[in-house]
Amino acid sequence: MNEMRSPDLSQVEAQNEKPDAYVKVKDLQVRFVSREATVKAVNGVSFELKKGEVLCVIGESGSGKSVMMRSLMQLHPKKRTRITGEMKIGEHDIMTATDKQMSELRGSTVSMIFQEPMTALDPLYTIGDQIAETVMRHEKVDRDAGWKRALELLELVRVPSPERRLKAYPHELSGGLRQRAMIAVALSCRPSLLLADEPTTALDASVQIQVLVLLRKLQREMGMSMIFVTHDLGVAAQIADKVAVMYAGRIIEYGNARDVLMHPEHPYTRAMLSSTIKDQKKGAQLETIAGTPPDLRALPDGCSFAPRCRYAGPDCFETMPDEVTDGRGHMARCAKVNVVRGLLAFEPGIPAAPALA
Amino acid sequence: MTDVIETAPTSPDPRDRGGPAQPMLIVENIKKYFPIRAGLLNKKVAEVKAVDDISFYVLKGETLGIVGESGCGKSTLARLLMYLIEKDEGHLVLDGDPVGEKTGTSLDGLRRSLQMVFQDSYSSLNPRLPIEASIAYGPKVQGTREKAAKEQARALLEKVGLKAERFGQRYPHELSGGQKQRVNIARALALDPRLLILDEAVSALDKSVEAQVLNLLGDLKEQLNLTYIFISHDLHVVKYISDRVLVMYLGQVVEIGPVDDIYSNPMHPYTAALLACQLSMDPDERVESAPLAGDPPNPVNPPSGCRFHTRCPYVEDVCMSKMPSLGDTLRADPGEHLAACHMVHAGSGHSKAPNPDSRPLPLWQGETR
Amino acid sequence: MTDIPAGSFPTDKTQAAPATKVRGYWGSVWNRLRYDYVTLFCLGLITVIVLLAVFAPWLSPMDPERSSMANRLRPIGHAKFTLGTDEQGRDMLSRLLWGGRVSLLMGIVPVIFATLIGGTFGIIAGYYGGKVNMVIMRTMDVFFAFPSVLLAVAIAGSLGGGIGNQMITLTVVLIPPICRVAETATAQVRSLDFVDAARASGASTYSILTNHVLINVLSPVLVYSSTLVSISIILASGLSFLGLGVSPPTADWGLMLSTLRQSIYVQPLVAALPGLCILVTSIAFNLVSDGLRQAMDVKA
Ligand SMILES: Nc1ncnc2c1ncn2[C@@H]1O[C@H](COP(=O)(O)OP(=O)(O)OP(=O)(O)O)[C@@H](O)[C@H]1O
Ligand SMILES: Nc1ncnc2c1ncn2[C@@H]1O[C@H](COP(=O)(O)OP(=O)(O)O)[C@@H](O)[C@H]1O
Ligand code: SF4
Ligand code: SF4
Ligand SMILES: [Mg+2]
Ligand SMILES: [Mg+2]
């Protein structure tokens, strides 16, 4: 049996682990142009991710999380999308990759799982067919080998009675099993980077944990890097090494999961944390973030959170604040955050009246 | 238990008929089996036991939370209460009047008193109607004049926090998820209901928007003297909003009681497991193994005995043969905490069941957070 | 509602004003159509074709049915007969204009009737489901099972020729597919929550169908029907071709194509003219329905 087909996924990636960044994104900008308006979906995102690390991207709906992920796989319609900046996955330069190179990268180097497995799986083919097909295409093996791998993969993602499930169509599976099947498809060619776009949002809390525990385990065993999008801070706490908070197409806070989730400094992250319902007193008025996210067709100058920020001062409306990073790599993009004794600290100054009342 | 009584409205409501002690809605042994048809002649081959003999009541002015995994019959129950699907068996009593029987409330009366906010804010608004028209539709159907209905719709939009002149003429696709859910609430309020069923009304929203809508629901409840049935699978939200909680599993009620009792002292292992599924915000408190393994069994062939026995860590022989009883939910006091598990009932034959003479004290209560 | 204190809930000031003007549904459809030059061109083309057909009596230079043995099969560009003559020496230009009248009639009238009848049945079947659906859809299936040409030939054969019978034939043939589309669309709309919300407010079925279902089913049905216009023209031509439609000497593109068949080696260009007319008209209708489909998609 050839080495490529060996079922042990853990060894393959663990060997070439390197300390330096595996995924490098620098000043990524994504614009969708149409006759009516230009949507500025991503506005200068930079981050680095090491081998085997998990980055969680959190943010409200429409903050550009999915668009950023899809650019890493060049999944946007070419005609209407303008992408600038740098994107590198290992030695592959995503910005300059041709369509042919890209389709080879997809699945084998970088692969993606989605929120709604029903739309990502083909309803007309069985689960086994779909996994085997992917394996056959990428590894140039025959049908039997493909099916054999499909079975191994379903076992890997702990689908009960995998032989039977191989012959099932997507609609015959429950939400949790479908999500596992999609993970199996995504892992079929042992990607070194897994992009997960809210893979547990549509699931019940009980099944969500099962999938999270599974993903975390597989990620560790295979030494994969992972970018995981969610808007649930609890989910991020379960899986993230690093957390990036996105707002209006920018990363406004970044750092170790613990720092960002337990001691957020940016007013937006803080507001998001306090509006999350968790053991609030029954019937008490909940804290909310006033207003709605900015219109990406007409972004304001200055800090994009300023119209909703209760600490906003006059200068916040003028220029976009720079990134402030402390010694632990905790970054926030807010005019009122400084490094104090080596740590980020938010200093509102004169307690401001809420921007909106 | 006094907590529950206190939430009953203090000022008399002109629509009130049965007095403050009369529950707003009594649901008695309601049942719905969906037939599964197959073959050329569409013969019935099996049944999905979506709602299987459920009884409970909702007091005036309280919020009853309903939780359970997806597919356990929460939405089916809501639709049964709204008469959107026909029930197979059971009765509804609305403020003392049986519904749909000769002597009681008519279906129209029920529809005016009972309204529902649907889960999917996308599909619950007609994409081709301006939202104002969607809201005005119900009152128009009930005989309000076109102009009055429009005016009322605009007032309701303001009430749910949307400027009528800016939003009234918009179409659903021009609104965000939270705004659409506000419109849905406005539409449900248009018929001046007394009981609002909220089926996963905030589940699809972002956390900050969710908080806005929950605040709105709290304000409206006070202003309009509403009673809520709040269906959700987010236990944090249910804890925040509910007075009492009803836990469903495979079409049945497995536990019911005051919210604090259920959260601090779950008596049914299923409830305990659900509670353990709540995620902590602390990256150091990670869940190492899932509290609930597998999926719920198929409701076409629910397990014998206790329906939870296939996933229960405390399962014993008696669980597989005998169905544990919940007790009489309709007779029970609002402060009473009932669970359908052999471990709670003295003399059930389960080794962890309490002695007939001592108070039931579940052993696993320390395991939950 | 007894009394509602206006603005009793704080309205947030940042509820972003729409960047684009708020338009009605049809307004937004038109706005999208406005920039779709292909569709606009085809719409223009169809308008021209329809106008030519309507004003044929005034526009055609000669009597389309007057034959002249002396002037048989003149080429295109002839001094007197701009587009030549057919095998009986009749003026092609006049015949094409007059033939357009019959062909367009055959293309449009049966589609309108079939849309009304098939659409109604489809909406009823889709909304009620169950037994009603079974009866309607199984009946349609019986018709749908035959290839449309075969069905048309069978019906036209039993009814006999003539314009009226040809239209009845085409209508019957087009009902099942439209019914099918309307049924699918309705069943889809029926399953959406806003229909249940309307039921929950106590609305009658009739009110729900006219206020909520129809408006949502209309666009898929209209789009589909517009594709059928070209099919109807071609079917009608086919029937005439087989002698089951209009009878000579009445001009009709299909019939002309059939009779000019023998002259294809003598005057290929002239013989191709009626075919070209059918082709252009069909393509124009197809492209318009394609554009309509895109423009009517609300999610944009
Ligand atoms: N193909 C596209 N053309 C135009 N605009 C687009 C396109 N795809 C996304 N957008 C816009 O880009 C913005 C960011 O979208 P994105 O899907 O990344 O949000 P998200 O953060 O993933 O939100 P969610 O939590 O809802 O998934 C949105 O305003 C969206 O409408
Ligand atoms: N119209 C229907 N026909 C057949 N089965 C149905 C129908 N509606 C719901 N069910 C089934 O009934 C069960 C309960 O569904 P539902 O009430 O929607 O669950 P929940 O709201 O708790 O997620 C599920 O197994 C579901 O598949
Ligand atoms: S820069 Fe100013 S407006 Fe922006 S988050 Fe910081 S304090 Fe608020
Ligand atoms: S009755 Fe038995 S199986 Fe059911 S929940 Fe109680 S202990 Fe578990
Ligand atoms: Mg997304
Ligand atoms: Mg549901």
mmCIF file of N, CA, C and O in Angstrom, chain A residues 57-66 198 229-232 245-249 268 272 275 289-294 305 308, chain B residues 205-210 212:
data_model
loop_
_atom_site.group_PDB
_atom_site.id
_atom_site.type_symbol
_atom_site.label_atom_id
_atom_site.label_comp_id
_atom_site.label_asym_id
_atom_site.label_seq_id
_atom_site.Cartn_x
_atom_site.Cartn_y
_atom_site.Cartn_z
ATOM 1 N N VAL A 57 -12.328 33.823 14.448
ATOM 2 C CA VAL A 57 -12.730 35.153 14.026
ATOM 3 C C VAL A 57 -14.148 35.364 14.504
ATOM 4 O O VAL A 57 -15.047 34.583 14.166
ATOM 5 N N ILE A 58 -14.355 36.377 15.345
ATOM 6 C CA ILE A 58 -15.715 36.625 15.808
ATOM 7 C C ILE A 58 -16.155 38.012 15.363
ATOM 8 O O ILE A 58 -15.337 38.879 15.053
ATOM 9 N N GLY A 59 -17.443 38.195 15.324
ATOM 10 C CA GLY A 59 -17.966 39.477 14.867
ATOM 11 C C GLY A 59 -19.416 39.338 14.480
ATOM 12 O O GLY A 59 -19.908 38.231 14.259
ATOM 13 N N GLU A 60 -20.081 40.480 14.379
ATOM 14 C CA GLU A 60 -21.496 40.474 14.046
ATOM 15 C C GLU A 60 -21.696 40.029 12.609
ATOM 16 O O GLU A 60 -20.773 40.031 11.803
ATOM 17 N N SER A 61 -22.938 39.708 12.310
ATOM 18 C CA SER A 61 -23.306 39.362 10.959
ATOM 19 C C SER A 61 -22.978 40.534 10.026
ATOM 20 O O SER A 61 -23.266 41.670 10.348
ATOM 21 N N GLY A 62 -22.361 40.248 8.900
ATOM 22 C CA GLY A 62 -22.031 41.294 7.954
ATOM 23 C C GLY A 62 -20.722 41.994 8.230
ATOM 24 O O GLY A 62 -20.394 42.984 7.580
ATOM 25 N N SER A 63 -19.923 41.493 9.170
ATOM 26 C CA SER A 63 -18.675 42.181 9.468
ATOM 27 C C SER A 63 -17.544 41.736 8.539
ATOM 28 O O SER A 63 -16.431 42.239 8.658
ATOM 29 N N GLY A 64 -17.823 40.813 7.656
ATOM 30 C CA GLY A 64 -16.821 40.445 6.663
ATOM 31 C C GLY A 64 -16.073 39.159 6.962
ATOM 32 O O GLY A 64 -15.090 38.846 6.294
ATOM 33 N N LYS A 65 -16.538 38.393 7.928
ATOM 34 C CA LYS A 65 -15.842 37.164 8.299
ATOM 35 C C LYS A 65 -15.826 36.176 7.137
ATOM 36 O O LYS A 65 -14.769 35.677 6.745
ATOM 37 N N SER A 66 -17.005 35.907 6.588
ATOM 38 C CA SER A 66 -17.068 34.920 5.517
ATOM 39 C C SER A 66 -16.335 35.389 4.275
ATOM 40 O O SER A 66 -15.687 34.606 3.590
ATOM 41 N N GLU A 198 -18.604 29.118 10.650
ATOM 42 C CA GLU A 198 -19.728 28.861 11.549
ATOM 43 C C GLU A 198 -20.238 27.433 11.412
ATOM 44 O O GLU A 198 -21.428 27.222 11.192
ATOM 45 N N VAL A 229 -14.693 30.617 12.110
ATOM 46 C CA VAL A 229 -15.539 31.803 12.226
ATOM 47 C C VAL A 229 -16.749 31.491 13.093
ATOM 48 O O VAL A 229 -17.354 30.432 12.944
ATOM 49 N N THR A 230 -17.066 32.351 13.987
ATOM 50 C CA THR A 230 -18.269 32.146 14.803
ATOM 51 C C THR A 230 -18.724 33.499 15.309
ATOM 52 O O THR A 230 -17.973 34.468 15.290
ATOM 53 N N HIS A 231 -19.989 33.601 15.719
ATOM 54 C CA HIS A 231 -20.312 34.837 16.434
ATOM 55 C C HIS A 231 -20.667 34.527 17.882
ATOM 56 O O HIS A 231 -21.168 35.376 18.597
ATOM 57 N N ASP A 232 -20.377 33.289 18.291
ATOM 58 C CA ASP A 232 -20.675 32.872 19.651
ATOM 59 C C ASP A 232 -19.376 32.852 20.457
ATOM 60 O O ASP A 232 -18.471 32.068 20.197
ATOM 61 N N VAL A 245 -11.270 39.835 16.545
ATOM 62 C CA VAL A 245 -12.620 40.389 16.522
ATOM 63 C C VAL A 245 -12.729 41.295 15.312
ATOM 64 O O VAL A 245 -11.905 42.196 15.128
ATOM 65 N N MET A 246 -13.712 41.052 14.473
ATOM 66 C CA MET A 246 -13.862 41.858 13.261
ATOM 67 C C MET A 246 -15.015 42.825 13.398
ATOM 68 O O MET A 246 -16.050 42.498 13.972
ATOM 69 N N TYR A 247 -14.818 44.002 12.871
ATOM 70 C CA TYR A 247 -15.899 44.982 12.803
ATOM 71 C C TYR A 247 -15.743 45.766 11.512
ATOM 72 O O TYR A 247 -14.658 46.287 11.236
ATOM 73 N N ALA A 248 -16.788 45.818 10.734
ATOM 74 C CA ALA A 248 -16.781 46.564 9.473
ATOM 75 C C ALA A 248 -15.559 46.232 8.629
ATOM 76 O O ALA A 248 -14.904 47.118 8.090
ATOM 77 N N GLY A 249 -15.236 44.958 8.537
ATOM 78 C CA GLY A 249 -14.175 44.534 7.629
ATOM 79 C C GLY A 249 -12.767 44.755 8.145
ATOM 80 O O GLY A 249 -11.811 44.674 7.375
ATOM 81 N N TYR A 268 -15.832 47.839 21.545
ATOM 82 C CA TYR A 268 -16.784 46.983 20.837
ATOM 83 C C TYR A 268 -16.786 45.570 21.419
ATOM 84 O O TYR A 268 -17.838 44.996 21.680
ATOM 85 N N MET A 272 -19.873 43.760 23.196
ATOM 86 C CA MET A 272 -20.382 42.489 22.704
ATOM 87 C C MET A 272 -20.432 41.479 23.849
ATOM 88 O O MET A 272 -21.382 40.723 23.992
ATOM 89 N N SER A 275 -23.320 42.261 26.199
ATOM 90 C CA SER A 275 -24.688 42.051 25.717
ATOM 91 C C SER A 275 -24.976 40.569 25.508
ATOM 92 O O SER A 275 -26.098 40.190 25.184
ATOM 93 N N ILE A 289 -25.775 47.181 22.216
ATOM 94 C CA ILE A 289 -24.985 48.146 21.473
ATOM 95 C C ILE A 289 -25.985 48.951 20.657
ATOM 96 O O ILE A 289 -26.720 48.389 19.853
ATOM 97 N N ALA A 290 -26.046 50.226 20.898
ATOM 98 C CA ALA A 290 -27.014 51.047 20.186
ATOM 99 C C ALA A 290 -26.715 51.016 18.698
ATOM 100 O O ALA A 290 -25.579 50.824 18.287
ATOM 101 N N GLY A 291 -27.767 51.222 17.911
ATOM 102 C CA GLY A 291 -27.553 51.372 16.484
ATOM 103 C C GLY A 291 -27.264 50.070 15.770
ATOM 104 O O GLY A 291 -27.389 48.993 16.318
ATOM 105 N N THR A 292 -26.866 50.217 14.510
ATOM 106 C CA THR A 292 -26.619 49.049 13.668
ATOM 107 C C THR A 292 -25.230 49.174 13.063
ATOM 108 O O THR A 292 -24.652 50.257 13.033
ATOM 109 N N PRO A 293 -24.684 48.057 12.597
ATOM 110 C CA PRO A 293 -23.357 48.117 11.979
ATOM 111 C C PRO A 293 -23.362 49.091 10.805
ATOM 112 O O PRO A 293 -24.405 49.322 10.201
ATOM 113 N N PRO A 294 -22.207 49.663 10.485
ATOM 114 C CA PRO A 294 -22.171 50.672 9.422
ATOM 115 C C PRO A 294 -22.487 50.062 8.064
ATOM 116 O O PRO A 294 -22.331 48.873 7.849
ATOM 117 N N PHE A 305 -16.453 52.204 14.516
ATOM 118 C CA PHE A 305 -17.378 51.929 15.616
ATOM 119 C C PHE A 305 -17.854 53.231 16.283
ATOM 120 O O PHE A 305 -18.782 53.213 17.091
ATOM 121 N N ARG A 308 -21.422 54.300 17.277
ATOM 122 C CA ARG A 308 -22.140 53.508 18.280
ATOM 123 C C ARG A 308 -21.383 53.454 19.607
ATOM 124 O O ARG A 308 -21.843 52.823 20.549
ATOM 125 N N LEU B 205 -30.523 35.565 15.671
ATOM 126 C CA LEU B 205 -29.988 36.930 15.708
ATOM 127 C C LEU B 205 -28.593 36.976 16.315
ATOM 128 O O LEU B 205 -28.213 36.124 17.111
ATOM 129 N N ASP B 206 -27.862 38.023 15.955
ATOM 130 C CA ASP B 206 -26.576 38.285 16.593
ATOM 131 C C ASP B 206 -26.791 38.593 18.067
ATOM 132 O O ASP B 206 -27.833 39.088 18.454
ATOM 133 N N LYS B 207 -25.755 38.348 18.875
ATOM 134 C CA LYS B 207 -25.925 38.507 20.319
ATOM 135 C C LYS B 207 -26.383 39.907 20.710
ATOM 136 O O LYS B 207 -27.242 40.079 21.575
ATOM 137 N N SER B 208 -25.804 40.936 20.098
ATOM 138 C CA SER B 208 -26.170 42.285 20.520
ATOM 139 C C SER B 208 -27.595 42.609 20.083
ATOM 140 O O SER B 208 -28.323 43.311 20.778
ATOM 141 N N VAL B 209 -27.997 42.073 18.917
ATOM 142 C CA VAL B 209 -29.358 42.303 18.449
ATOM 143 C C VAL B 209 -30.328 41.492 19.288
ATOM 144 O O VAL B 209 -31.422 41.950 19.628
ATOM 145 N N GLU B 210 -29.892 40.295 19.649
ATOM 146 C CA GLU B 210 -30.712 39.447 20.515
ATOM 147 C C GLU B 210 -31.047 40.196 21.801
ATOM 148 O O GLU B 210 -32.200 40.217 22.243
ATOM 149 N N GLN B 212 -31.181 43.392 22.228
ATOM 150 C CA GLN B 212 -32.146 44.460 21.921
ATOM 151 C C GLN B 212 -33.562 43.903 21.852
ATOM 152 O O GLN B 212 -34.499 44.472 22.421
#
